[in-house]
Amino acid sequence: MTCRYSTIFIFLFVLTIAANGQSSAVADSLFAAGDYTSAAVEYERCYYLATSRTNGRTALENKAQCYKRMGSFDRAAATLERYATTYDDYQQLALCQYLASDFEKAAASIVRCQALADTIGTDLLLIKTLTLNELLLYDSALSTALTLASQQMKRPAFELAHQLYTLYSTRPQAKSEQTARRLSYIPGMGHLYARQWDLGMTAFTLNAALLSFGVWQVIEGCYLTAWVGGAGLLSATYPGQMRSAEAATRQYNRQQADTFNAKARQFLLDTFAP
Amino acid sequence: MNPRLCLLLALLPLCLHAQTQPTVAQEFDFVMYLIGNGMKEEALVATHRTPLGGDSINFLKGYAHYSAQMLDTASSYFAHIAPSSPLFSEGSFYGTISESHLGHYDRALNLLHRLPEENAQERNLALFETAGIKLLQRDMQTFDSLFPLIDTSDYRLNAEVRDLLHLRTNLGSHKAKRPWVAGACSAVLPGLGKVYAGKLGEGLSAFLITGGLMATTAENYVHHGATHWMTLATGLLSAVFYVGNIYGSVATARVSLNTFNQRHDLQILYDIHIPVRAHYRR
C-alpha cells in the first residue's frame, strides 16, 4: 500500500514540476529568440503557476528583464516593484525608474535601498547622483559624487574631487520667474532676462506701437479708436507678454539644467561606471 | 516489476507532453487574472498566442479586446460564440455593449434578440439593455412602452433603472437651441445668439468687441470721412467680426446641442454597462 501511494505521489510531483518547467522553458526560448513581448507574458504565466515564492520571484525577475530589453523601463519598474525586498532589487528599481524619467520615485527607491544597508555601493551612489541632478538638487548631488569619488580606487580621490568641484561650479543658476514678471512691467525686459532676445524685441515693439497708436488717436480726438485699438489691444498684449516672459524663464531654466545634466551624466558615467 | 508501475511509467512521457499545452480552463483563468490585474496588453498577447480554439477562447479574445477598448474586434469575437455555448448569453451582452459604444444600435438590438428566453434574470437584463439602446436612439415612445416591463426588484439593476428614468426625463424636457435662431439673434444684436445658446460670457465679450469696432468705424467716419484708410480698416474689421460672430453663434448652438447629447449618451452607456458586469461578476 505504501509503495502504491509513493508511486502516485512521485508521479504527480513529476507532473507538477514538469508543468512549471515547461512554461518556463517556453518563456526562456521566446526570450532567447528575442520575442520579449511574448516572453514577458509567458514569464507572467510562470509566476501565476509558480508553486513557491522562489519560482515566482525568478519569473518576475525574468519578466522585468524582458521589459528592460524592450526599453520599456516604466513596465520593468512596475514589475520590479512587485517583488523588491532586497538592496539589489531596490537598486535595480531605482535604475529603471531613473531611466523611465520618474525621478521622484527613483529618489524614494534610493532611500529604501539605503535603509536596507549600512554602506551603499558605487552603483547606487552613481544612480543617486544622476537622480539628484535631474531633481536640480545640485548641492546634494555634488556631496554624493564626492562620496563616490572617495570610494574610487582607480584614480586619486583629490584629483576626482577637484574635477567634480570644477564641473559643479558650472551648474546652472536658476533664473527667477518672479523677477522675469516684474521686469516685464517694461515690455520685453522679462524676455531679455530669460535671454530670449527676439521675443523681447517683438514684445517691446508690439506694446510700444499699440501705446503710441492709442496716444496718437487721443491727440487726434478719436477717443473710441484710442480705447478700442490702443487700450483694448494693449490690455491683451501687456499681461500676455508678462506670462510669456515667465514661460520663457521656465524654459530657459529647463534648457540650462538639461545641458548641464547631460554634461554631468557623461562625466559621471565615464569616470564611475563599472 | 509491478505491471501498474510499468503502465504508469509508460504513460509519463504522454502526460508530460500534455502538460506543455495549457487547457482551455487554465488559459481562461490566466487571461482573466491578467485582465483583473490591469495587464490588458499582456492579456491580448496571451490570447493571440494561444493555439486553442472554440467558444471559450472566442469569448476570452472578445473580453480581452473589450477590456483594452478595442470594441470592433471584441464585437466580432463575441459574435462567433455558438448559441450552444454556456458563454453565449454573456458574450451577447458584452457584444451588445461593444456595438452600442460603436454607435451600431441596430446590431446591438439584434444581439439581444438572439438571446434564449429561458432565464428570467437574463430576460430582464435584456429588456433593460433594449430600453437603454432605445434611449440612445432617442426612441422615447418605445422606451416608455418597455420601461414598465423591467423588473426593478433586481438589486443589480436598481440604481441604473432610476438613472435611466432620470435621463429619459432630462432628454424629454430638454429644449434644443436652434442654430438658425442663434444666428438670427446675432445678426440683430452681436453676441445675442451666444447668450441664447447659453454662453453669457462669450455673448457679452462678442458684443463688446464687435460693438466697439462698429463704434470706432462710426467715429472715424465722422472725423475723417468714408474714404479715409482708418474708416475703411475699422469698417472691414467690424464686418469680419460681425459675420464671424453670426457664424460663431450658429456653431455654439450646434456644439451646445452635441455636448448635451454626448453627455447623456455617455451616461446611458455607463448605465447599461454596469448591470452586465454585476450580473456576470467580471
XYZ file of C-alpha atoms in Angstrom:
556
model
C 0.000 0.000 0.000
C 2.757 2.438 0.986
C 4.598 1.646 -2.224
C 1.498 2.426 -4.320
C 0.932 5.824 -2.640
C 4.609 6.657 -3.018
C 4.447 5.870 -6.731
C 1.341 8.068 -7.244
C 2.935 10.888 -5.230
C 6.146 10.712 -7.286
C 4.089 10.638 -10.492
C 2.063 13.745 -9.552
C 5.152 15.535 -8.250
C 6.968 14.920 -11.528
C 3.918 16.217 -13.460
C 3.750 19.436 -11.408
C 7.449 20.101 -11.737
C 7.188 19.336 -15.463
C 4.289 21.803 -15.919
C 6.210 24.648 -14.299
C 9.404 23.658 -16.048
C 7.675 23.536 -19.435
C 6.127 27.018 -19.157
C 9.490 28.336 -18.019
C 11.196 26.602 -20.955
C 8.708 28.187 -23.392
C 9.382 31.626 -21.896
C 13.140 31.064 -21.994
C 13.051 30.026 -25.654
C 10.990 33.115 -26.552
C 13.451 35.282 -24.631
C 16.375 33.664 -26.441
C 14.622 34.268 -29.779
C 14.262 37.964 -28.909
C 10.438 37.871 -28.698
C 10.400 39.792 -25.429
C 6.699 40.735 -25.576
C 5.604 37.091 -25.670
C 8.355 36.063 -23.243
C 7.083 38.628 -20.715
C 3.589 37.095 -20.914
C 4.974 33.567 -20.523
C 7.069 34.623 -17.505
C 3.892 36.108 -16.038
C 2.295 32.695 -16.607
C 5.248 31.100 -14.777
C 4.606 33.490 -11.886
C 0.890 32.644 -11.982
C 1.614 28.903 -11.897
C 4.567 29.124 -9.507
C 4.397 26.711 -6.614
C 6.979 28.510 -4.499
C 7.959 32.097 -3.740
C 11.410 31.457 -5.218
C 9.948 30.332 -8.550
C 7.560 33.286 -8.599
C 10.365 35.700 -7.884
C 12.553 34.214 -10.627
C 9.677 34.543 -13.095
C 9.178 38.223 -12.237
C 12.923 38.886 -12.442
C 12.917 37.420 -15.940
C 9.828 39.402 -16.868
C 11.495 42.621 -15.726
C 14.497 41.619 -17.827
C 12.221 41.331 -20.890
C 10.909 44.862 -20.389
C 14.446 46.176 -19.918
C 15.443 44.599 -23.227
C 12.406 46.237 -24.810
C 13.486 49.594 -23.356
C 10.170 49.771 -21.509
C 11.646 50.875 -18.206
C 8.364 52.019 -16.675
C 6.972 48.496 -17.053
C 10.227 46.992 -15.813
C 9.951 49.218 -12.743
C 6.313 48.193 -12.217
C 7.365 44.519 -12.358
C 10.312 45.065 -10.005
C 8.002 46.818 -7.524
C 6.047 43.560 -7.215
C 8.904 41.642 -5.657
C 11.510 44.158 -4.500
C 12.673 43.290 -0.995
C 16.466 43.407 -1.057
C 19.095 46.082 -1.558
C 19.844 44.824 -5.090
C 16.147 44.800 -6.008
C 15.666 48.408 -4.935
C 18.862 49.427 -6.726
C 17.514 47.875 -9.935
C 14.164 49.534 -9.291
C 15.797 52.947 -8.800
C 17.770 52.491 -12.035
C 14.648 51.571 -14.017
C 12.717 54.497 -12.531
C 15.604 56.825 -13.386
C 15.684 55.512 -16.962
C 11.898 55.902 -17.153
C 12.407 59.580 -16.129
C 10.421 59.033 -12.940
C 12.965 60.816 -10.770
C 10.848 61.328 -7.630
C 10.132 57.605 -7.434
C 13.799 56.802 -8.134
C 14.795 59.020 -5.194
C 12.274 57.205 -2.968
C 13.662 53.800 -4.029
C 17.209 55.002 -3.267
C 16.081 55.987 0.251
C 14.592 52.500 0.755
C 17.804 50.977 -0.570
C 19.870 52.996 1.889
C 17.619 51.849 4.717
C 18.456 48.222 3.872
C 22.249 48.519 4.055
C 24.864 50.041 6.331
C 27.063 51.143 3.451
C 25.951 51.874 -0.069
C 27.875 50.793 -3.139
C 29.235 52.832 -6.014
C 26.425 51.798 -8.373
C 23.740 53.190 -6.112
C 25.785 56.329 -5.410
C 26.075 56.866 -9.138
C 22.302 56.449 -9.660
C 21.685 58.756 -6.708
C 23.959 61.474 -8.109
C 22.289 61.286 -11.512
C 18.821 61.357 -9.943
C 19.657 64.345 -7.731
C 20.966 66.187 -10.789
C 17.661 65.643 -12.562
C 15.799 66.888 -9.475
C 18.020 70.027 -9.641
C 19.394 69.293 -6.142
C 22.953 70.078 -7.210
C 24.461 70.558 -3.726
C 23.299 67.101 -2.621
C 24.401 65.671 -5.978
C 27.921 67.106 -5.529
C 28.096 65.756 -1.977
C 27.055 62.270 -3.208
C 29.519 62.457 -6.111
C 32.317 63.312 -3.659
C 31.435 60.230 -1.579
C 31.534 58.253 -4.798
C 34.973 59.724 -5.616
C 36.284 58.741 -2.180
C 35.364 55.094 -2.927
C 37.258 55.056 -6.233
C 40.492 53.136 -6.393
C 41.456 53.818 -9.994
C 42.279 57.498 -9.592
C 43.306 59.630 -6.579
C 40.286 60.956 -4.699
C 41.620 64.533 -4.503
C 42.011 64.661 -8.298
C 38.425 63.459 -8.825
C 37.159 65.840 -6.152
C 38.854 68.739 -7.949
C 37.236 67.699 -11.250
C 33.837 67.403 -9.571
C 34.143 70.852 -7.961
C 35.131 72.271 -11.353
C 32.172 70.517 -13.015
C 29.604 71.619 -10.431
C 30.951 75.184 -10.425
C 29.372 75.431 -13.888
C 25.967 74.255 -12.647
C 23.119 76.465 -13.841
C 21.796 79.161 -11.548
C 18.046 79.147 -11.988
C 16.575 82.462 -13.014
C 13.573 83.678 -11.035
C 10.205 83.642 -12.798
C 9.019 86.327 -10.395
C 11.903 88.605 -11.416
C 11.036 87.993 -15.084
C 7.449 89.039 -14.359
C 8.499 92.169 -12.509
C 10.933 93.152 -15.257
C 8.107 92.746 -17.770
C 6.438 95.896 -16.428
C 8.664 97.341 -19.166
C 7.531 95.109 -22.077
C 10.259 92.804 -23.369
C 12.605 93.181 -20.375
C 11.451 89.881 -18.869
C 12.268 88.121 -22.139
C 15.701 89.744 -22.252
C 16.288 88.480 -18.685
C 15.447 84.968 -19.998
C 17.879 85.518 -22.921
C 15.052 85.469 -25.453
C 16.228 88.453 -27.480
C 13.871 88.073 -30.448
C 10.766 87.601 -28.277
C 11.842 90.536 -26.095
C 12.203 92.854 -29.091
C 8.853 91.705 -30.513
C 7.062 92.249 -27.195
C 8.585 95.709 -26.792
C 7.821 96.801 -30.370
C 4.243 95.494 -30.327
C 3.329 97.056 -26.984
C 5.084 100.341 -27.787
C 3.288 100.501 -31.160
C -0.129 99.933 -29.557
C 0.560 102.527 -26.861
C 1.743 105.034 -29.461
C -1.349 104.367 -31.584
C -3.580 104.972 -28.566
C -1.814 108.246 -27.671
C -1.915 109.395 -31.325
C -5.663 108.735 -31.515
C -6.240 110.674 -28.272
C -4.320 113.613 -29.742
C -6.443 113.287 -32.903
C -9.572 113.394 -30.756
C -10.646 109.823 -31.715
C -11.200 108.588 -28.170
C -13.158 105.474 -29.099
C -10.476 104.369 -31.571
C -7.845 105.009 -28.892
C -9.832 102.933 -26.440
C -10.565 100.000 -28.758
C -7.413 99.961 -30.912
C -4.902 101.106 -28.307
C -6.055 100.291 -24.790
C -8.236 97.350 -25.869
C -5.449 95.514 -27.643
C -2.851 96.592 -25.085
C -4.966 95.053 -22.327
C -4.422 91.697 -24.085
C -0.781 92.030 -25.164
C 0.603 93.618 -21.979
C -0.375 90.868 -19.480
C 0.250 88.307 -22.239
C 3.907 89.301 -22.589
C 4.259 89.055 -18.777
C 3.051 85.452 -18.807
C 5.202 84.758 -21.847
C 8.291 86.074 -20.003
C 7.577 83.714 -17.099
C 7.232 80.783 -19.511
C 10.429 81.797 -21.321
C 12.308 81.871 -17.997
C 10.958 78.417 -17.107
C 12.033 77.095 -20.499
C 15.470 78.717 -20.162
C 15.978 77.121 -16.729
C 14.987 73.694 -18.075
C 17.298 74.025 -21.084
C 20.222 75.093 -18.895
C 19.559 72.208 -16.497
C 19.297 69.694 -19.367
C 22.582 70.889 -20.871
C 24.409 70.686 -17.547
C 22.835 67.330 -16.651
C 23.913 65.845 -19.983
C 27.489 67.059 -19.404
C 27.498 65.811 -15.801
C 25.987 62.460 -16.819
C 28.688 61.948 -19.418
C 31.454 62.762 -16.924
C 29.984 60.644 -14.122
C 29.436 57.632 -16.376
C 32.911 57.910 -17.928
C 34.504 58.200 -14.510
C 32.472 55.972 -12.221
C 30.503 53.472 -14.314
C 31.708 49.911 -13.780
C 8.281 -5.293 -11.695
C 4.733 -4.268 -10.808
C 2.708 -4.066 -14.089
C 0.789 -0.995 -12.815
C 4.027 0.828 -12.177
C 5.198 -0.113 -15.662
C 1.964 1.318 -17.123
C 2.372 4.488 -15.094
C 5.934 4.957 -16.274
C 4.874 4.307 -19.847
C 2.174 6.970 -19.566
C 4.532 9.507 -18.037
C 6.014 10.891 -21.322
C 2.475 11.205 -22.745
C 1.313 13.116 -19.675
C 4.386 15.320 -19.762
C 3.642 16.247 -23.369
C 0.025 17.002 -22.458
C 1.214 19.277 -19.675
C 3.090 21.503 -22.131
C -0.228 22.752 -23.588
C -2.447 24.662 -21.179
C -6.080 23.592 -21.170
C -8.882 25.975 -22.135
C -9.837 26.371 -18.464
C -6.235 27.191 -17.494
C -5.915 29.686 -20.345
C -9.262 31.236 -19.376
C -8.196 31.674 -15.755
C -4.802 33.049 -16.736
C -6.187 35.663 -19.126
C -8.830 36.697 -16.578
C -6.043 37.013 -13.998
C -4.111 39.295 -16.387
C -7.157 41.472 -17.083
C -8.080 41.588 -13.395
C -4.584 42.824 -12.562
C -4.606 45.562 -15.171
C -2.271 43.737 -17.598
C -4.564 44.288 -20.578
C -1.849 44.345 -23.232
C -0.395 41.105 -21.840
C -3.893 39.597 -21.964
C -4.132 40.499 -25.659
C -0.725 38.932 -26.344
C -1.742 35.791 -24.426
C -4.976 35.431 -26.412
C -3.154 35.976 -29.716
C -0.576 33.345 -28.820
C -2.940 30.623 -27.707
C -3.208 27.702 -30.137
C -6.560 26.763 -28.593
C -9.884 27.469 -30.225
C -13.598 27.162 -29.533
C -16.281 29.262 -27.949
C -14.478 29.825 -24.644
C -11.413 31.130 -26.453
C -13.594 33.341 -28.682
C -15.201 34.753 -25.557
C -11.769 35.203 -23.987
C -10.436 37.030 -27.039
C -13.553 39.178 -27.149
C -13.312 40.015 -23.462
C -9.566 40.819 -23.711
C -10.244 43.194 -26.630
C -13.262 44.637 -24.830
C -11.090 45.354 -21.756
C -8.487 47.008 -23.995
C -11.256 49.197 -25.522
C -10.804 47.552 -28.948
C -14.539 47.230 -29.309
C -14.778 46.496 -33.012
C -12.583 43.393 -32.707
C -14.224 42.444 -29.410
C -17.617 42.525 -31.038
C -16.539 40.240 -33.898
C -15.175 37.649 -31.423
C -18.345 37.770 -29.294
C -20.397 37.226 -32.466
C -18.532 33.960 -33.144
C -19.746 32.262 -29.949
C -22.165 29.454 -30.774
C -25.670 29.559 -29.199
C -25.000 26.167 -27.598
C -22.100 27.576 -25.543
C -22.688 28.409 -21.854
C -20.906 31.724 -22.593
C -23.320 32.648 -25.400
C -25.560 34.934 -23.309
C -22.666 36.684 -21.611
C -20.881 37.130 -24.945
C -24.070 38.543 -26.462
C -24.448 41.079 -23.655
C -20.825 42.209 -23.939
C -21.230 42.292 -27.737
C -24.328 44.470 -27.259
C -22.379 46.928 -25.108
C -19.481 46.989 -27.599
C -21.848 47.664 -30.510
C -23.684 50.333 -28.508
C -20.397 52.112 -27.785
C -19.592 51.979 -31.501
C -22.978 53.516 -32.305
C -24.233 50.347 -34.073
C -27.538 50.303 -32.226
C -29.382 48.009 -34.657
C -26.630 45.388 -34.424
C -26.741 45.688 -30.637
C -30.505 45.073 -30.652
C -30.064 42.069 -32.968
C -27.640 40.521 -30.483
C -30.217 40.913 -27.720
C -32.937 39.327 -29.859
C -30.799 36.183 -30.270
C -30.797 35.531 -26.510
C -32.617 32.454 -25.176
C -35.903 33.070 -23.363
C -35.489 30.577 -20.519
C -33.537 32.578 -17.965
C -35.792 35.196 -16.316
C -32.915 37.282 -14.945
C -31.198 37.437 -18.323
C -34.514 38.276 -19.977
C -34.978 41.156 -17.568
C -31.410 42.325 -18.207
C -32.012 42.139 -21.973
C -35.163 44.235 -21.525
C -33.191 46.828 -19.591
C -30.455 46.882 -22.255
C -33.067 47.240 -25.017
C -34.655 50.180 -23.189
C -31.225 51.789 -22.803
C -30.450 51.387 -26.509
C -33.840 52.834 -27.434
C -32.971 55.847 -25.292
C -29.663 56.124 -27.154
C -31.666 56.106 -30.389
C -33.943 58.777 -28.822
C -36.921 56.484 -29.457
C -38.836 57.744 -26.431
C -42.095 56.004 -27.357
C -40.549 52.512 -27.378
C -38.571 53.326 -24.239
C -41.772 54.374 -22.452
C -43.501 51.157 -23.506
C -40.567 48.930 -22.448
C -39.640 50.615 -19.190
C -42.671 49.482 -17.107
C -41.900 45.850 -18.092
C -38.474 45.913 -16.366
C -38.423 44.099 -13.019
C -36.916 46.775 -10.779
C -36.743 44.472 -7.743
C -33.440 43.072 -9.120
C -30.815 44.764 -6.932
C -28.268 44.717 -9.785
C -30.482 46.979 -11.867
C -31.959 49.175 -9.179
C -29.668 52.221 -9.312
C -29.248 52.137 -13.094
C -33.018 51.884 -13.703
C -33.531 55.037 -11.633
C -30.710 56.737 -13.501
C -32.123 55.762 -16.887
C -35.518 57.191 -15.947
C -33.868 60.422 -14.829
C -32.018 60.656 -18.159
C -35.268 59.996 -20.027
C -36.903 62.906 -18.175
C -33.935 65.181 -18.960
C -33.961 64.268 -22.637
C -37.729 64.744 -22.849
C -37.738 68.153 -21.196
C -34.650 69.499 -22.958
C -35.365 72.324 -25.349
C -32.715 72.232 -28.054
C -31.252 75.567 -29.100
C -31.835 76.079 -32.799
C -28.666 77.127 -34.663
C -30.553 79.362 -37.125
C -32.253 81.238 -34.263
C -28.825 81.795 -32.662
C -27.509 83.135 -36.000
C -30.523 85.433 -36.442
C -30.180 86.768 -32.872
C -26.511 87.596 -33.515
C -27.410 89.315 -36.767
C -29.830 91.603 -34.869
C -27.503 92.263 -31.921
C -23.906 90.930 -31.897
C -23.441 88.401 -29.074
C -27.177 87.811 -28.505
C -27.010 84.441 -30.322
C -24.355 83.210 -27.922
C -26.436 84.337 -24.946
C -29.374 82.394 -26.470
C -27.083 79.320 -26.780
C -26.330 79.614 -23.056
C -22.909 81.317 -23.237
C -23.469 84.619 -21.438
C -19.761 85.494 -21.052
C -18.968 84.781 -24.701
C -22.028 86.802 -25.751
C -21.009 89.850 -23.711
C -17.443 89.596 -24.991
C -18.627 89.364 -28.628
C -20.951 92.338 -28.074
C -18.163 94.498 -26.626
C -15.630 93.621 -29.345
C -17.966 93.910 -32.340
C -19.809 96.884 -30.853
C -16.503 98.603 -30.029
C -15.245 98.117 -33.584
C -18.502 99.439 -35.043
C -18.355 102.479 -32.774
C -14.742 103.046 -33.848
C -15.794 102.894 -37.518
C -18.527 105.430 -36.850
C -16.105 107.735 -35.037
C -13.584 107.548 -37.879
C -16.342 108.173 -40.412
C -17.372 111.325 -38.543
C -13.778 112.557 -38.093
C -12.150 111.560 -41.392
C -14.904 110.718 -43.877
C -15.877 107.474 -45.609
C -12.783 107.065 -47.789
C -10.130 107.535 -45.079
C -7.975 104.425 -44.570
C -8.802 104.308 -40.831
C -12.533 104.236 -41.593
C -12.042 101.533 -44.219
C -9.759 99.456 -41.971
C -12.044 99.599 -38.923
C -15.090 99.075 -41.150
C -13.557 95.971 -42.664
C -12.620 94.643 -39.233
C -16.134 95.333 -37.960
C -17.637 93.439 -40.913
C -15.317 90.471 -40.337
C -16.169 90.342 -36.625
C -19.903 90.825 -37.299
C -20.081 87.942 -39.794
C -17.734 85.824 -37.687
C -19.949 86.355 -34.677
C -23.050 85.168 -36.580
C -21.187 82.048 -37.707
C -19.797 81.555 -34.189
C -23.292 81.750 -32.688
C -24.583 79.069 -35.097
C -21.589 76.865 -34.216
C -22.060 77.465 -30.472
C -25.708 76.379 -30.657
C -24.688 73.232 -32.576
C -21.872 72.424 -30.145
C -24.177 73.035 -27.192
C -26.681 70.509 -28.578
C -23.937 67.974 -29.392
C -22.400 68.344 -25.932
C -25.779 67.766 -24.300
C -26.385 64.648 -26.415
C -22.881 63.263 -25.896
C -23.046 63.765 -22.118
C -26.342 61.896 -21.947
C -25.184 59.140 -24.314
C -22.100 58.509 -22.192
C -24.224 58.264 -19.061
C -26.664 55.853 -20.753
C -23.775 53.683 -21.994
C -22.351 53.627 -18.487
C -25.723 52.679 -17.031
C -26.306 49.779 -19.422
C -22.752 48.516 -18.887
C -22.747 48.265 -15.076
C -25.583 45.694 -14.632
C -23.963 43.330 -17.178
C -20.701 43.343 -15.241
C -22.576 42.905 -11.975
C -24.664 40.052 -13.378
C -21.652 38.085 -14.643
C -19.303 39.241 -11.855
C -16.481 40.278 -14.186
